[in-house]
Amino acid sequence: MQEEVLSPDDRDFVTALGTGLEVILAFDAEHPRMTLSEVATRTGMNRARARRFLLTLHALGYVRKDQRHFELAPRVLQLGYAFLSANGYQSVIQQILEDITRESSESSSLAVLDGDEVTYVARSAAKHRLMAISLAVGTRLPAAHTSMGRVLLAQLPDDELAAFLARVELTPYTDKTLTDRDALREAILTVRRQGYAIADQELDSGLRSLAVPAFDAHGKLLGAINISTNAARIPVETLTDTFLPLLQAKARLIRTHVG
Amino acid sequence: MQEEVLSPDDRDFVTALGTGLEVILAFDAEHPRMTLSEVATRTGMNRARARRFLLTLHALGYVRKDQRHFELAPRVLQLGYAFLSANGYQSVIQQILEDITRESSESSSLAVLDGDEVTYVARSAAKHRLMAISLAVGTRLPAAHTSMGRVLLAQLPDDELAAFLARVELTPYTDKTLTDRDALREAILTVRRQGYAIADQELDSGLRSLAVPAFDAHGKLLGAINISTNAARIPVETLTDTFLPLLQAKARLIRTHVG
DNA sequence: AACTATGTTTTGCTATACGAACAAAATATC
DNA sequence: GATATTTTGTTCGTATAGCAAAACATAGTT
């Protein structure tokens, strides 16, 4: 999968579509409501252009307009919904993630690889939500430094993994972040052998997580499921001794119930 | 909110954006993977056009390509995520919905009004999932015939409600569906007085649900929360006697914890 | 080998992008 | 509180990027 990609100035590249999607993405928690000019500056377009796209999105029902302010309409959820329903996530999987949360009292998620990032596809948050708000379906995190990312990278064929390792930029998020390519390769190869990954405060100090791959009945990789914990409360031993068997049992459950 | 809407042939309507979004929506559970030609026929475009849009979406990373087959990439989730995070859903609300499910053993959801339909924004499914698969975040249902829809319609100012009643088409989904405009108006006005709505198998026989409005601390309407049940198992009395107090208590909880 | 369905390229025509000029608010200054 | 100033929103003209349709090419089928 993924072959020759169109360069964004090819003869059959539709600029307008890319621009429109950019306008949608310009809205976030910090900018839920914006005027035309704000959208223009945030997206780097001139006001005339931003206006055309906002009016178009408004006409299509993806954006609401209140005098001078624009905001996203619920209709945009349909776009993501198209993906989720097309891929049959949110079926049994959501249920199983909630079971994991109930049995472990920790947050649990399913993520898939998209480029060099993992994308959260389903999630069940634990009660004591520390960074829970910022993690939700649709969130993207660098694959290299997350437990789910490493599990998914470990599933790649050798050549794709090598290509990834060659191109990836290793940002030191914490003092525990692996920033050495060889060390990262070793870590991923270890994940391949062991069948699970632990990321211990590599992305954020205080965040410790465990992940295993999830396959369907046909052996097709659905994604990675994880349990993420507060490092101050849960030692690494609990991850390997208690949570790993739990996660592996749930992965088997998925295998027998999906597909 | 919502004023003069652009007609789809105005000088500043961007056709290409609408077309691109249509292509995304062409994918669903029945058509998760399609060839160029399939997309063309499903969207009613010629192949050349469908091709340019698919290639564009591919270049932007919203679509994956495997030889002749295209499928949506996880990146499309970002679009819906922009909406959810911009509006601060999925914060405390998801948690509360799960509490409702735990305490009632029934599915619970939050939905908002979008045009004449309700859109599911957050959801917690019960174990015994009968029609659970088809209901998920992003799902749209006709406002007139759902409990959440009626709760939300009841919150509209009189003129907007009148306009809705004048234009809405009342499809008889079941033999219990209200298809008379005056009866529907009465039902909605009753919801206004009572503060809750019950839809008893109006959309699907076997589906009985109860909804109340949810406000944040500033009194702003967040949406409607509901409990939906299997009519064969749960009588209407249980809805009013047991589930209504529960739902109202949770609505108060939202009011004190959000905003 | 003929046929059909699918994917790709070409071409004349149309929609789109940009800058600039204008209009209307909002804000600052006196 | 009126007037200047700045910011924001809208309209217009024009070069060009992108479109639709048809012609062409290729891969599958019978």
mmCIF file of N, CA and C in Angstrom, chain B residues 81-121:
data_model
loop_
_atom_site.group_PDB
_atom_site.id
_atom_site.type_symbol
_atom_site.label_atom_id
_atom_site.label_comp_id
_atom_site.label_asym_id
_atom_site.label_seq_id
_atom_site.Cartn_x
_atom_site.Cartn_y
_atom_site.Cartn_z
ATOM 1 N N TYR B 81 -12.383 15.396 14.471
ATOM 2 C CA TYR B 81 -11.717 15.730 15.720
ATOM 3 C C TYR B 81 -11.630 17.242 15.899
ATOM 4 N N ALA B 82 -11.433 17.942 14.799
ATOM 5 C CA ALA B 82 -11.386 19.400 14.849
ATOM 6 C C ALA B 82 -12.675 19.934 15.459
ATOM 7 N N PHE B 83 -13.788 19.352 15.067
ATOM 8 C CA PHE B 83 -15.079 19.776 15.615
ATOM 9 C C PHE B 83 -15.212 19.432 17.089
ATOM 10 N N LEU B 84 -14.904 18.186 17.426
ATOM 11 C CA LEU B 84 -15.086 17.733 18.805
ATOM 12 C C LEU B 84 -14.224 18.540 19.766
ATOM 13 N N SER B 85 -12.971 18.748 19.388
ATOM 14 C CA SER B 85 -12.091 19.459 20.311
ATOM 15 C C SER B 85 -12.429 20.942 20.335
ATOM 16 N N ALA B 86 -12.859 21.477 19.199
ATOM 17 C CA ALA B 86 -13.222 22.894 19.169
ATOM 18 C C ALA B 86 -14.413 23.166 20.085
ATOM 19 N N ASN B 87 -15.278 22.172 20.235
ATOM 20 C CA ASN B 87 -16.470 22.386 21.030
ATOM 21 C C ASN B 87 -16.397 21.769 22.426
ATOM 22 N N GLY B 88 -15.226 21.225 22.746
ATOM 23 C CA GLY B 88 -15.022 20.730 24.095
ATOM 24 C C GLY B 88 -15.927 19.579 24.490
ATOM 25 N N TYR B 89 -16.415 18.825 23.492
ATOM 26 C CA TYR B 89 -17.118 17.609 23.868
ATOM 27 C C TYR B 89 -16.057 16.610 24.304
ATOM 28 N N GLN B 90 -16.440 15.394 24.549
ATOM 29 C CA GLN B 90 -15.523 14.320 24.903
ATOM 30 C C GLN B 90 -14.748 14.622 26.175
ATOM 31 N N SER B 91 -15.050 15.721 26.856
ATOM 32 C CA SER B 91 -14.388 16.004 28.119
ATOM 33 C C SER B 91 -15.072 15.180 29.191
ATOM 34 N N VAL B 92 -15.798 15.844 30.052
ATOM 35 C CA VAL B 92 -16.490 15.153 31.132
ATOM 36 C C VAL B 92 -17.655 14.330 30.577
ATOM 37 N N ILE B 93 -18.159 14.766 29.458
ATOM 38 C CA ILE B 93 -19.408 14.203 28.956
ATOM 39 C C ILE B 93 -19.325 12.712 28.665
ATOM 40 N N GLN B 94 -18.252 12.307 27.986
ATOM 41 C CA GLN B 94 -18.086 10.893 27.670
ATOM 42 C C GLN B 94 -18.169 10.061 28.952
ATOM 43 N N GLN B 95 -17.493 10.566 29.970
ATOM 44 C CA GLN B 95 -17.473 9.909 31.272
ATOM 45 C C GLN B 95 -18.876 9.737 31.841
ATOM 46 N N ILE B 96 -19.638 10.811 31.759
ATOM 47 C CA ILE B 96 -20.982 10.783 32.327
ATOM 48 C C ILE B 96 -21.882 9.820 31.556
ATOM 49 N N LEU B 97 -21.724 9.779 30.260
ATOM 50 C CA LEU B 97 -22.514 8.830 29.462
ATOM 51 C C LEU B 97 -22.204 7.400 29.886
ATOM 52 N N GLU B 98 -20.924 7.149 30.149
ATOM 53 C CA GLU B 98 -20.555 5.801 30.584
ATOM 54 C C GLU B 98 -21.127 5.485 31.958
ATOM 55 N N ASP B 99 -21.189 6.495 32.802
ATOM 56 C CA ASP B 99 -21.822 6.303 34.112
ATOM 57 C C ASP B 99 -23.288 5.928 33.945
ATOM 58 N N ILE B 100 -23.941 6.642 33.038
ATOM 59 C CA ILE B 100 -25.358 6.357 32.789
ATOM 60 C C ILE B 100 -25.530 4.910 32.335
ATOM 61 N N THR B 101 -24.667 4.490 31.425
ATOM 62 C CA THR B 101 -24.745 3.115 30.933
ATOM 63 C C THR B 101 -24.523 2.112 32.064
ATOM 64 N N ARG B 102 -23.565 2.403 32.908
ATOM 65 C CA ARG B 102 -23.283 1.486 34.004
ATOM 66 C C ARG B 102 -24.453 1.404 34.972
ATOM 67 N N GLU B 103 -25.046 2.540 35.289
ATOM 68 C CA GLU B 103 -26.112 2.568 36.280
ATOM 69 C C GLU B 103 -27.461 2.099 35.730
ATOM 70 N N SER B 104 -27.619 2.124 34.412
ATOM 71 C CA SER B 104 -28.908 1.728 33.833
ATOM 72 C C SER B 104 -28.812 0.461 32.986
ATOM 73 N N SER B 105 -27.584 0.078 32.659
ATOM 74 C CA SER B 105 -27.340 -1.048 31.747
ATOM 75 C C SER B 105 -27.924 -0.809 30.360
ATOM 76 N N GLU B 106 -28.109 0.463 30.012
ATOM 77 C CA GLU B 106 -28.630 0.796 28.693
ATOM 78 C C GLU B 106 -27.693 1.777 27.990
ATOM 79 N N SER B 107 -27.805 1.847 26.671
ATOM 80 C CA SER B 107 -26.961 2.760 25.904
ATOM 81 C C SER B 107 -27.357 4.210 26.153
ATOM 82 N N SER B 108 -26.374 5.086 26.091
ATOM 83 C CA SER B 108 -26.619 6.507 26.322
ATOM 84 C C SER B 108 -25.814 7.337 25.339
ATOM 85 N N SER B 109 -26.384 8.466 24.925
ATOM 86 C CA SER B 109 -25.710 9.292 23.917
ATOM 87 C C SER B 109 -25.928 10.770 24.150
ATOM 88 N N LEU B 110 -25.052 11.560 23.552
ATOM 89 C CA LEU B 110 -25.258 13.009 23.464
ATOM 90 C C LEU B 110 -25.373 13.349 21.992
ATOM 91 N N ALA B 111 -26.411 14.124 21.654
ATOM 92 C CA ALA B 111 -26.577 14.530 20.260
ATOM 93 C C ALA B 111 -26.879 16.017 20.182
ATOM 94 N N VAL B 112 -26.567 16.612 19.048
ATOM 95 C CA VAL B 112 -26.877 18.017 18.810
ATOM 96 C C VAL B 112 -27.710 18.131 17.539
ATOM 97 N N LEU B 113 -28.370 19.266 17.411
ATOM 98 C CA LEU B 113 -29.200 19.497 16.240
ATOM 99 C C LEU B 113 -28.343 20.057 15.109
ATOM 100 N N ASP B 114 -28.521 19.504 13.933
ATOM 101 C CA ASP B 114 -27.815 20.016 12.757
ATOM 102 C C ASP B 114 -28.820 20.015 11.616
ATOM 103 N N GLY B 115 -29.362 21.178 11.333
ATOM 104 C CA GLY B 115 -30.439 21.237 10.360
ATOM 105 C C GLY B 115 -31.654 20.541 10.948
ATOM 106 N N ASP B 116 -32.259 19.644 10.200
ATOM 107 C CA ASP B 116 -33.432 18.935 10.685
ATOM 108 C C ASP B 116 -33.093 17.545 11.188
ATOM 109 N N GLU B 117 -31.808 17.324 11.407
ATOM 110 C CA GLU B 117 -31.384 16.027 11.918
ATOM 111 C C GLU B 117 -30.595 16.193 13.214
ATOM 112 N N VAL B 118 -30.576 15.151 14.006
ATOM 113 C CA VAL B 118 -29.682 15.144 15.159
ATOM 114 C C VAL B 118 -28.419 14.382 14.771
ATOM 115 N N THR B 119 -27.310 14.830 15.299
ATOM 116 C CA THR B 119 -26.037 14.154 15.070
ATOM 117 C C THR B 119 -25.498 13.659 16.400
ATOM 118 N N TYR B 120 -25.146 12.383 16.450
ATOM 119 C CA TYR B 120 -24.549 11.818 17.656
ATOM 120 C C TYR B 120 -23.129 12.357 17.820
ATOM 121 N N VAL B 121 -22.860 12.925 18.969
ATOM 122 C CA VAL B 121 -21.563 13.551 19.216
ATOM 123 C C VAL B 121 -20.728 12.705 20.180
#
